[in-house]
Short mmCIF file of C-alpha atoms in Angstrom, two decimals:
data_model
loop_
_atom_site.label_atom_id
_atom_site.label_comp_id
_atom_site.label_asym_id
_atom_site.label_seq_id
_atom_site.Cartn_x
_atom_site.Cartn_y
_atom_site.Cartn_z
CA MET A 1 7.85 1.64 18.62
CA LEU A 2 5.20 4.29 18.42
CA THR A 3 2.11 3.61 16.37
CA PHE A 4 0.08 6.39 14.61
CA HIS A 5 -3.81 5.60 14.59
CA SER A 6 -6.96 7.49 13.33
CA PRO A 7 -10.65 6.04 14.10
CA ASP A 8 -11.37 8.02 10.79
CA THR A 9 -10.08 5.07 8.90
CA GLN A 10 -13.01 3.34 9.77
CA LEU A 11 -15.51 5.82 8.04
CA ARG A 12 -14.96 3.41 4.81
CA GLN A 13 -17.25 0.74 4.80
CA PRO A 14 -18.17 -0.73 1.26
CA VAL A 15 -20.68 -3.35 1.39
CA SER A 16 -19.69 -5.34 -1.65
CA GLU A 17 -16.65 -6.47 -3.61
CA LEU A 18 -16.15 -8.29 -7.14
CA HIS A 19 -14.56 -11.29 -6.31
CA GLY A 20 -14.71 -14.83 -8.93
CA GLY A 21 -17.23 -13.50 -10.50
CA GLU A 22 -19.71 -12.64 -7.70
CA MET A 23 -20.30 -10.24 -5.33
CA VAL A 24 -19.07 -10.69 -1.93
CA SER A 25 -18.11 -9.03 1.49
CA PRO A 26 -14.85 -6.60 1.09
CA PHE A 27 -11.82 -8.61 2.05
CA GLU A 28 -10.68 -5.23 2.99
CA CYS A 29 -12.80 -4.56 6.22
CA PRO A 30 -12.78 -2.31 9.07
CA ALA A 31 -12.27 -5.50 11.41
CA ARG A 32 -8.70 -5.53 10.07
CA VAL A 33 -7.74 -2.18 11.93
CA GLU A 34 -9.69 -3.13 14.86
CA ILE A 35 -7.96 -6.64 15.65
CA ILE A 36 -4.74 -5.13 15.06
CA LEU A 37 -5.30 -2.41 17.52
CA ARG A 38 -6.06 -5.27 20.16
CA HIS A 39 -2.97 -7.00 19.30
CA LEU A 40 -1.11 -3.80 19.71
CA ARG A 41 -2.72 -3.01 22.82
CA ALA A 42 -1.95 -5.82 24.46
CA SER A 43 1.72 -5.72 23.49
CA SER A 44 4.80 -4.07 24.70
CA LEU A 45 5.13 -1.80 21.53
CA GLY A 46 4.12 1.35 23.30
CA GLU A 47 2.04 4.40 22.71
CA ILE A 48 -0.90 4.48 20.15
CA ARG A 49 -1.17 8.07 18.74
CA ALA A 50 -3.50 10.38 16.54
CA PRO A 51 -2.06 11.94 13.61
CA HIS A 52 -2.77 15.76 12.60
CA ALA A 53 -4.28 16.70 9.68
CA TYR A 54 -1.91 17.70 6.78
CA GLY A 55 -4.43 18.74 3.92
CA LEU A 56 -4.14 17.83 0.13
CA ASP A 57 -0.90 19.36 -0.64
CA PRO A 58 1.42 16.37 0.20
CA VAL A 59 -1.11 14.12 -1.86
CA LEU A 60 -0.95 16.79 -4.98
CA ALA A 61 2.67 16.37 -4.59
CA VAL A 62 2.47 12.64 -6.19
CA HIS A 63 -1.21 12.66 -7.50
CA ASP A 64 -3.00 14.36 -10.31
CA ARG A 65 -5.34 17.15 -9.19
CA GLY A 66 -8.18 16.11 -11.32
CA TYR A 67 -7.77 12.48 -9.98
CA ILE A 68 -8.14 13.76 -6.32
CA ASP A 69 -11.62 16.17 -7.45
CA PHE A 70 -12.86 12.93 -8.95
CA LEU A 71 -12.34 11.14 -5.35
CA ALA A 72 -13.60 13.91 -3.59
CA GLY A 73 -17.02 14.13 -5.63
CA CYS A 74 -17.69 10.52 -6.65
CA TRP A 75 -20.17 9.76 -4.12
CA ASP A 76 -22.23 12.72 -4.68
CA ALA A 77 -21.84 12.44 -8.16
CA TRP A 78 -23.08 8.70 -8.13
CA GLN A 79 -26.38 9.93 -5.79
CA SER A 80 -27.17 13.03 -7.78
CA ALA A 81 -26.99 10.54 -11.18
CA GLY A 82 -29.88 8.54 -9.27
CA LEU A 83 -27.85 5.47 -9.78
CA PRO A 84 -28.20 2.45 -7.06
CA GLY A 85 -25.83 0.54 -5.26
CA GLU A 86 -21.85 1.46 -4.62
CA PRO A 87 -19.95 3.32 -7.27
CA THR A 88 -17.94 0.45 -9.02
CA PRO A 89 -15.98 0.64 -12.34
CA SER A 90 -17.54 -1.14 -15.56
CA VAL A 91 -16.02 0.20 -18.39
CA TRP A 92 -12.31 1.14 -19.61
CA PRO A 93 -10.44 2.94 -22.03
CA SER A 94 -9.19 -0.41 -23.38
CA ARG A 95 -6.13 -0.67 -25.61
CA CYS A 96 -9.19 -0.19 -28.68
CA MET A 97 -10.44 2.78 -27.47
CA ARG A 98 -9.47 6.54 -26.77
CA GLY A 99 -7.73 7.51 -23.23
CA ASP A 100 -7.57 11.20 -23.76
CA ARG A 101 -10.93 12.32 -22.99
CA ILE A 102 -12.41 12.00 -19.78
CA PRO A 103 -15.95 11.36 -19.77
CA GLU A 104 -18.38 13.35 -17.84
CA HIS A 105 -20.94 10.77 -16.56
CA ILE A 106 -19.71 9.39 -13.32
CA ASP A 107 -20.44 5.73 -14.59
CA GLY A 108 -17.57 6.63 -17.51
CA LYS A 109 -15.17 8.90 -15.21
CA LEU A 110 -15.13 5.98 -13.02
CA GLY A 111 -13.71 3.49 -15.56
CA TYR A 112 -11.25 6.45 -16.46
CA TYR A 113 -9.82 6.62 -12.97
CA ALA A 114 -9.87 2.86 -11.97
CA LEU A 115 -7.39 0.39 -12.67
CA ALA A 116 -9.66 -2.78 -11.38
CA ALA A 117 -13.62 -3.60 -11.02
CA GLU A 118 -13.04 -4.92 -7.39
CA THR A 119 -12.96 -1.95 -5.35
CA ALA A 120 -16.21 -0.06 -5.05
CA ILE A 121 -16.28 3.84 -3.17
CA CYS A 122 -18.59 4.37 -0.63
CA ALA A 123 -19.66 7.58 1.04
CA GLY A 124 -16.53 7.48 3.74
CA THR A 125 -13.96 6.73 1.07
CA PHE A 126 -12.20 10.15 0.79
CA ALA A 127 -12.50 11.01 4.25
CA ALA A 128 -10.61 7.54 5.12
CA ALA A 129 -8.48 8.14 2.54
CA GLN A 130 -7.04 11.33 3.80
CA ALA A 131 -6.68 9.72 7.35
CA SER A 132 -4.77 7.32 5.94
CA LYS A 133 -2.06 9.49 4.61
CA ASP A 134 -2.20 11.41 7.63
CA ILE A 135 -1.09 8.11 9.41
CA ALA A 136 1.60 7.78 7.21
CA LEU A 137 3.04 11.13 7.18
CA ALA A 138 2.78 11.65 11.21
CA ALA A 139 4.63 8.20 11.31
CA THR A 140 7.23 9.56 9.13
CA ASP A 141 7.88 12.96 10.66
CA HIS A 142 8.14 11.17 13.91
CA VAL A 143 11.11 9.03 12.25
CA LEU A 144 12.64 11.77 10.88
CA ASP A 145 12.47 13.89 14.00
CA ASN A 146 13.35 11.37 16.32
CA ALA A 147 15.20 8.73 14.66
CA THR A 148 13.33 6.03 16.25
CA PRO A 149 11.03 3.78 14.14
CA ALA A 150 6.96 4.13 13.77
CA PHE A 151 4.11 1.99 12.40
CA GLY A 152 1.30 3.87 10.31
CA LEU A 153 -2.08 1.59 10.77
CA CYS A 154 -3.21 3.23 7.66
CA ARG A 155 -6.48 2.10 5.95
CA PRO A 156 -7.31 2.16 3.20
CA PRO A 157 -3.86 0.67 2.34
CA GLY A 158 -2.15 2.57 -0.61
CA HIS A 159 0.44 0.90 -2.72
CA HIS A 160 -1.52 0.34 -5.75
CA ALA A 161 -3.17 3.92 -6.28
CA ALA A 162 -1.33 5.15 -9.25
CA SER A 163 -1.11 8.87 -9.71
CA ASP A 164 -4.17 8.86 -11.34
CA GLN A 165 -5.82 5.89 -10.71
CA PHE A 166 -7.54 4.04 -7.84
CA GLY A 167 -7.51 -0.03 -7.38
CA GLY A 168 -6.89 -2.77 -5.05
CA TYR A 169 -8.48 -1.25 -2.16
CA CYS A 170 -6.45 1.85 -2.92
CA PHE A 171 -6.96 5.59 -3.23
CA PHE A 172 -4.00 7.78 -2.17
CA ASN A 173 -0.39 6.02 -2.31
CA ASN A 174 0.23 6.35 1.28
CA ALA A 175 3.92 5.29 0.83
CA ALA A 176 4.57 7.47 -2.39
CA ILE A 177 3.38 10.29 -0.23
CA ALA A 178 5.54 9.48 2.79
CA ALA A 179 8.52 9.21 0.53
CA GLN A 180 7.88 12.50 -1.28
CA HIS A 181 7.36 14.43 1.95
CA ALA A 182 10.57 13.38 3.45
CA LEU A 183 12.33 14.54 0.08
CA ASP A 184 10.62 17.83 0.71
CA ARG A 185 11.93 17.94 4.12
CA GLY A 186 15.52 17.50 2.76
CA LEU A 187 16.36 14.30 2.20
CA SER A 188 17.91 12.78 -1.14
CA ARG A 189 17.52 9.44 -1.15
CA VAL A 190 14.49 7.25 0.10
CA ALA A 191 13.90 3.38 -0.21
CA ILE A 192 10.48 1.84 -0.32
CA LEU A 193 10.58 -1.81 0.57
CA ASP A 194 7.09 -3.51 -0.66
CA VAL A 195 6.61 -6.90 1.13
CA ASP A 196 2.78 -7.19 0.34
CA TYR A 197 1.79 -10.19 -1.67
CA HIS A 198 0.46 -7.89 -4.65
CA HIS A 199 2.94 -5.96 -6.43
CA GLY A 200 2.77 -2.12 -5.91
CA ASN A 201 2.34 -1.13 -9.34
CA GLY A 202 1.32 2.36 -8.11
CA THR A 203 4.15 3.10 -6.17
CA GLN A 204 6.39 1.72 -9.10
CA GLN A 205 4.42 4.10 -11.47
CA ILE A 206 4.93 7.20 -9.58
CA PHE A 207 8.73 6.84 -9.06
CA TYR A 208 9.75 5.04 -12.08
CA ASP A 209 11.92 7.74 -13.55
CA ARG A 210 13.40 8.78 -10.58
CA ASP A 211 16.48 8.02 -8.86
CA ASP A 212 15.82 9.68 -5.75
CA VAL A 213 13.62 6.99 -4.43
CA LEU A 214 14.77 3.25 -4.85
CA PHE A 215 11.51 0.89 -5.11
CA LEU A 216 11.76 -2.60 -4.54
CA SER A 217 8.64 -5.36 -4.38
CA LEU A 218 8.77 -8.80 -3.47
CA HIS A 219 5.35 -9.98 -5.01
CA GLY A 220 3.36 -12.79 -6.74
CA ASP A 221 4.42 -13.41 -10.10
CA PRO A 222 2.17 -11.11 -12.41
CA LEU A 223 1.65 -13.89 -14.81
CA GLU A 224 -0.37 -15.41 -11.96
CA ALA A 225 -1.38 -12.73 -9.37
CA PHE A 226 -3.06 -9.24 -9.42
CA PRO A 227 -2.47 -6.50 -10.66
CA TYR A 228 -1.32 -8.83 -13.47
CA PHE A 229 -0.09 -6.15 -15.91
CA LEU A 230 2.85 -4.77 -14.23
CA GLY A 231 5.45 -6.37 -11.56
CA HIS A 232 7.94 -8.36 -13.96
CA ALA A 233 11.65 -8.53 -13.27
CA ASP A 234 12.50 -6.41 -16.59
CA GLU A 235 10.59 -2.99 -15.29
CA THR A 236 13.97 -1.35 -13.94
CA GLY A 237 13.17 2.16 -14.08
CA SER A 238 13.39 4.51 -17.24
CA GLY A 239 15.47 7.68 -17.64
CA SER A 240 17.17 8.98 -14.61
CA GLY A 241 15.40 6.35 -12.81
CA ALA A 242 17.04 3.21 -14.66
CA GLY A 243 18.24 0.45 -12.34
CA TYR A 244 16.10 2.50 -9.27
CA ASN A 245 13.14 -0.16 -9.87
CA VAL A 246 13.62 -4.11 -8.64
CA ASN A 247 10.92 -6.43 -8.86
CA TYR A 248 11.07 -9.58 -7.55
CA PRO A 249 8.31 -11.73 -8.94
CA LEU A 250 7.73 -15.28 -6.97
CA PRO A 251 5.87 -18.05 -8.04
CA THR A 252 2.61 -19.33 -6.27
CA GLY A 253 3.35 -21.43 -3.35
CA THR A 254 6.53 -19.62 -2.20
CA ASP A 255 7.59 -20.63 1.11
CA TYR A 256 9.64 -18.45 3.63
CA PRO A 257 13.15 -19.75 2.54
CA ARG A 258 12.46 -18.70 -1.01
CA TRP A 259 10.99 -15.52 -0.23
CA CYS A 260 13.76 -14.72 2.34
CA GLN A 261 16.35 -15.21 -0.46
CA ALA A 262 14.40 -12.45 -2.27
CA LEU A 263 14.58 -10.67 0.73
CA GLU A 264 18.03 -10.66 1.31
CA GLN A 265 18.68 -9.67 -2.64
CA ALA A 266 16.66 -6.77 -1.99
CA MET A 267 18.30 -5.69 1.71
CA GLN A 268 21.55 -5.92 -0.34
CA ARG A 269 20.33 -3.47 -2.99
CA ILE A 270 19.07 -0.83 -0.29
CA GLY A 271 22.53 -1.16 1.39
CA ASP A 272 24.37 -0.27 -1.66
CA TYR A 273 21.86 2.59 -2.18
CA ARG A 274 22.77 4.05 1.30
CA PRO A 275 18.94 5.68 1.64
CA GLU A 276 18.34 8.18 4.37
CA LEU A 277 15.04 6.75 5.08
CA LEU A 278 13.35 3.25 4.34
CA ILE A 279 9.65 3.08 4.03
CA VAL A 280 8.21 -0.40 4.51
CA SER A 281 4.65 -0.95 2.54
CA LEU A 282 3.86 -3.89 4.99
CA GLY A 283 1.55 -6.23 3.39
CA VAL A 284 0.92 -9.40 5.78
CA ASP A 285 -1.15 -11.22 3.18
CA THR A 286 1.95 -13.42 2.21
CA TYR A 287 0.70 -15.41 5.22
CA GLU A 288 -0.18 -19.00 4.49
CA HIS A 289 -3.67 -18.95 5.50
CA ASP A 290 -4.46 -15.68 3.46
CA PRO A 291 -7.65 -16.27 1.57
CA ILE A 292 -6.63 -14.13 -1.63
CA SER A 293 -2.80 -14.85 -1.75
CA ALA A 294 -0.82 -17.71 -2.65
CA PHE A 295 2.30 -17.51 -0.58
CA LYS A 296 3.09 -19.93 2.48
CA LEU A 297 4.64 -17.50 5.01
CA ALA A 298 4.16 -19.05 8.61
CA SER A 299 3.41 -16.39 11.65
CA ASP A 300 6.95 -16.93 13.38
CA ASP A 301 8.62 -16.03 9.97
CA PHE A 302 7.16 -12.50 10.12
CA GLY A 303 9.32 -12.03 13.49
CA ASP A 304 12.29 -13.39 11.47
CA TYR A 305 11.99 -11.06 8.52
CA GLY A 306 11.47 -8.35 11.29
CA ARG A 307 14.65 -8.76 12.43
CA ARG A 308 16.35 -8.70 9.32
CA LEU A 309 15.13 -5.66 8.35
CA ALA A 310 16.33 -4.04 11.25
CA GLN A 311 19.85 -5.33 10.38
CA LEU A 312 19.83 -2.64 7.82
CA GLY A 313 20.27 0.21 10.42
CA LEU A 314 18.25 2.59 8.86
CA PRO A 315 15.48 5.14 10.17
CA THR A 316 11.95 2.95 9.19
CA VAL A 317 8.83 3.68 9.10
CA PHE A 318 6.17 0.78 8.46
CA LEU A 319 2.99 1.56 6.82
CA LEU A 320 0.06 -1.02 6.43
CA GLU A 321 -0.98 -2.47 3.29
CA GLY A 322 -2.67 -5.88 2.74
CA GLY A 323 -3.64 -8.91 5.06
CA TYR A 324 -6.75 -10.64 4.79
CA ALA A 325 -6.65 -13.51 7.05
CA VAL A 326 -8.62 -11.06 9.54
CA GLU A 327 -8.05 -13.02 12.63
CA GLU A 328 -4.69 -13.44 12.17
CA ILE A 329 -3.61 -10.00 10.91
CA GLY A 330 -3.08 -8.34 14.41
CA ARG A 331 -0.78 -11.19 15.47
CA ASN A 332 1.13 -11.22 12.15
CA VAL A 333 1.73 -7.30 12.14
CA VAL A 334 2.92 -7.18 15.82
CA LYS A 335 5.49 -10.45 15.12
CA VAL A 336 7.20 -7.93 12.33
CA LEU A 337 7.24 -4.93 14.55
CA HIS A 338 8.58 -6.84 17.37
CA GLY A 339 11.24 -8.82 15.49
CA PHE A 340 12.50 -5.11 14.24
CA GLU A 341 12.39 -4.05 17.81
CA SER A 342 13.84 -7.04 19.33
CA ALA A 343 16.87 -6.89 16.96
#
């Protein structure tokens, strides 16, 4: 299985994250990629290739222009305002405030375009986000051109990024950009299966009223888990997208047999939909020792569900999302990919 990777994903190096009421070192860190690369190179999965630059047109196909301009200029605007530290949102247009006016000051603008306070923006964020979506697009093109699977070693991840909001370590929605790119290349139906512990709220929002993308997500119940305000089972799509959004919220402590039941149900829905491409938002933070998640999958379970996904018989691209048990992330990612290949 071909892997796509760019060293520019390492340009994002924030120093802080708000977690549990204190500032800590970010859980989403460059070491995640380094360890996955080490395991990939030690495996028999195949070549690691660099993507070419696709520019911003594929991004603008799913994201708001004003939002992209904000991300491109955020760091410089923060510096120009003479503010210390890293750009971090601290105020939002909440239910009791207006949300139809975008502040001019960077502090207010951050809150307008943010969905949470844990994700800081640093000097290399925009460049890393561009590299990450290039990886996703290159992996998708490879699958479409060769009918063989590919893995996009994306960083930063993407599935929390909505059309005009960042958060959950995500800035460009890599899976959504890849799906739209595939449709623009002539496909009629794409399925996105999100197996990250956290709900892919951004992907859901982008495609919620469309029937050309089936979105399915297995995740921690939003009553208990980030992002809290999206991901319930009664969110099934609207308009022409009614019935094409499928959420499987699962309780804290979910083990592999229970998780696998939901996976089988999702696979049945995918089979009925008959997509021409499957995009897997591959978060391995379902691992039992992940520090910011609460499922109980063991390492061998990742290989098993990789084999199950292969049974769909679909052109498949895997794009990295979460996974914060850093020392184990490489092993768990490679197990999914090996499982898929072995089937």
